[in-house]
Amino acid sequence: MVAALWMVLVALAALPIVQYVGGTSAEVETVRVEVQPGDTLWQLAREVDPDGDPRAVVDAIMGLNGLTSGADIRPGDTLTVPAEGR
């Protein structure tokens, strides 16, 4: 039962990544970026995919980094972000 619960939690954590890549694959190429003063998840998402919907990229960044809110980032933090457009 505990193993099944962990599998569900892992699947839910991957959901934003799957949504970002349009459900084609759970594998997403990523890069690491350092948060600079004034950076927001929205700005990082726009840099990753300037023509796309930043909400999906923000969700992917949050999922990749275990964030619950955009307020969780601080200058000097290193985040994993999708490599699209970088």
mmCIF file of C-alpha atoms in Angstrom:
data_model
loop_
_atom_site.group_PDB
_atom_site.id
_atom_site.type_symbol
_atom_site.label_atom_id
_atom_site.label_comp_id
_atom_site.label_asym_id
_atom_site.label_seq_id
_atom_site.Cartn_x
_atom_site.Cartn_y
_atom_site.Cartn_z
ATOM 1 C CA MET A 1 0.000 0.000 0.000
ATOM 2 C CA VAL A 2 2.799 2.419 0.904
ATOM 3 C CA ALA A 3 4.611 1.616 -2.359
ATOM 4 C CA ALA A 4 1.445 2.360 -4.332
ATOM 5 C CA LEU A 5 1.069 5.703 -2.555
ATOM 6 C CA TRP A 6 4.677 6.619 -3.411
ATOM 7 C CA MET A 7 4.063 5.713 -7.059
ATOM 8 C CA VAL A 8 1.026 8.008 -7.143
ATOM 9 C CA LEU A 9 2.999 10.855 -5.553
ATOM 10 C CA VAL A 10 5.845 10.428 -8.062
ATOM 11 C CA ALA A 11 3.360 10.398 -10.954
ATOM 12 C CA LEU A 12 1.710 13.579 -9.669
ATOM 13 C CA ALA A 13 5.092 15.280 -9.318
ATOM 14 C CA ALA A 14 5.852 14.488 -12.982
ATOM 15 C CA LEU A 15 2.501 15.802 -14.208
ATOM 16 C CA PRO A 16 3.655 19.400 -14.856
ATOM 17 C CA ILE A 17 6.597 18.090 -16.882
ATOM 18 C CA VAL A 18 4.352 15.867 -18.981
ATOM 19 C CA GLN A 19 1.950 18.761 -19.539
ATOM 20 C CA TYR A 20 4.795 21.063 -20.592
ATOM 21 C CA VAL A 21 6.016 18.706 -23.300
ATOM 22 C CA GLY A 22 2.506 18.077 -24.540
ATOM 23 C CA GLY A 23 2.336 14.558 -23.167
ATOM 24 C CA THR A 24 4.857 13.245 -25.701
ATOM 25 C CA SER A 25 7.413 12.164 -23.099
ATOM 26 C CA ALA A 26 8.136 12.432 -19.407
ATOM 27 C CA GLU A 27 11.769 13.161 -20.281
ATOM 28 C CA VAL A 28 12.588 16.859 -20.464
ATOM 29 C CA GLU A 29 16.039 18.227 -21.174
ATOM 30 C CA THR A 30 16.946 20.628 -18.390
ATOM 31 C CA VAL A 31 19.562 23.205 -17.490
ATOM 32 C CA ARG A 32 20.514 24.775 -14.172
ATOM 33 C CA VAL A 33 20.167 28.528 -13.696
ATOM 34 C CA GLU A 34 21.052 30.766 -10.777
ATOM 35 C CA VAL A 35 18.278 33.046 -9.546
ATOM 36 C CA GLN A 36 19.294 36.692 -9.818
ATOM 37 C CA PRO A 37 17.849 39.564 -7.740
ATOM 38 C CA GLY A 38 14.423 40.452 -9.131
ATOM 39 C CA ASP A 39 13.946 37.145 -11.008
ATOM 40 C CA THR A 40 10.525 35.528 -10.917
ATOM 41 C CA LEU A 41 9.350 32.132 -12.103
ATOM 42 C CA TRP A 42 7.235 33.912 -14.714
ATOM 43 C CA GLN A 43 10.313 35.677 -16.146
ATOM 44 C CA LEU A 44 12.297 32.447 -16.208
ATOM 45 C CA ALA A 45 9.402 30.711 -17.963
ATOM 46 C CA ARG A 46 9.251 33.445 -20.628
ATOM 47 C CA GLU A 47 12.995 33.012 -21.237
ATOM 48 C CA VAL A 48 12.587 29.246 -21.618
ATOM 49 C CA ASP A 49 9.672 29.470 -24.073
ATOM 50 C CA PRO A 50 9.056 33.069 -25.243
ATOM 51 C CA ASP A 51 6.192 32.100 -27.563
ATOM 52 C CA GLY A 52 4.477 29.586 -25.307
ATOM 53 C CA ASP A 53 2.132 29.747 -22.345
ATOM 54 C CA PRO A 54 4.353 30.584 -19.355
ATOM 55 C CA ARG A 55 1.906 28.943 -16.928
ATOM 56 C CA ALA A 56 2.874 25.460 -18.151
ATOM 57 C CA VAL A 57 6.591 26.276 -17.877
ATOM 58 C CA VAL A 58 6.146 27.747 -14.378
ATOM 59 C CA ASP A 59 4.366 24.529 -13.374
ATOM 60 C CA ALA A 60 7.243 22.485 -14.832
ATOM 61 C CA ILE A 61 9.867 24.574 -12.997
ATOM 62 C CA MET A 62 7.943 24.238 -9.738
ATOM 63 C CA GLY A 63 7.647 20.469 -10.210
ATOM 64 C CA LEU A 64 11.314 20.033 -11.135
ATOM 65 C CA ASN A 65 12.416 21.936 -8.042
ATOM 66 C CA GLY A 66 9.808 20.862 -5.498
ATOM 67 C CA LEU A 67 8.484 24.402 -5.105
ATOM 68 C CA THR A 68 5.034 25.143 -3.726
ATOM 69 C CA SER A 69 5.073 28.858 -4.564
ATOM 70 C CA GLY A 70 6.950 31.400 -6.648
ATOM 71 C CA ALA A 71 7.853 33.072 -3.371
ATOM 72 C CA ASP A 72 10.052 30.057 -2.565
ATOM 73 C CA ILE A 73 12.927 31.323 -4.753
ATOM 74 C CA ARG A 74 15.692 33.624 -3.550
ATOM 75 C CA PRO A 75 18.681 35.257 -5.283
ATOM 76 C CA GLY A 76 21.536 32.761 -5.356
ATOM 77 C CA ASP A 77 19.243 29.705 -5.544
ATOM 78 C CA THR A 78 19.999 27.288 -8.358
ATOM 79 C CA LEU A 79 16.933 26.021 -10.218
ATOM 80 C CA THR A 80 16.471 23.242 -12.743
ATOM 81 C CA VAL A 81 14.498 24.565 -15.732
ATOM 82 C CA PRO A 82 13.433 23.033 -19.047
ATOM 83 C CA ALA A 83 16.115 23.629 -21.701
ATOM 84 C CA GLU A 84 13.650 24.717 -24.437
ATOM 85 C CA GLY A 85 14.710 28.005 -25.944
ATOM 86 C CA ARG A 86 17.883 28.317 -23.839
#
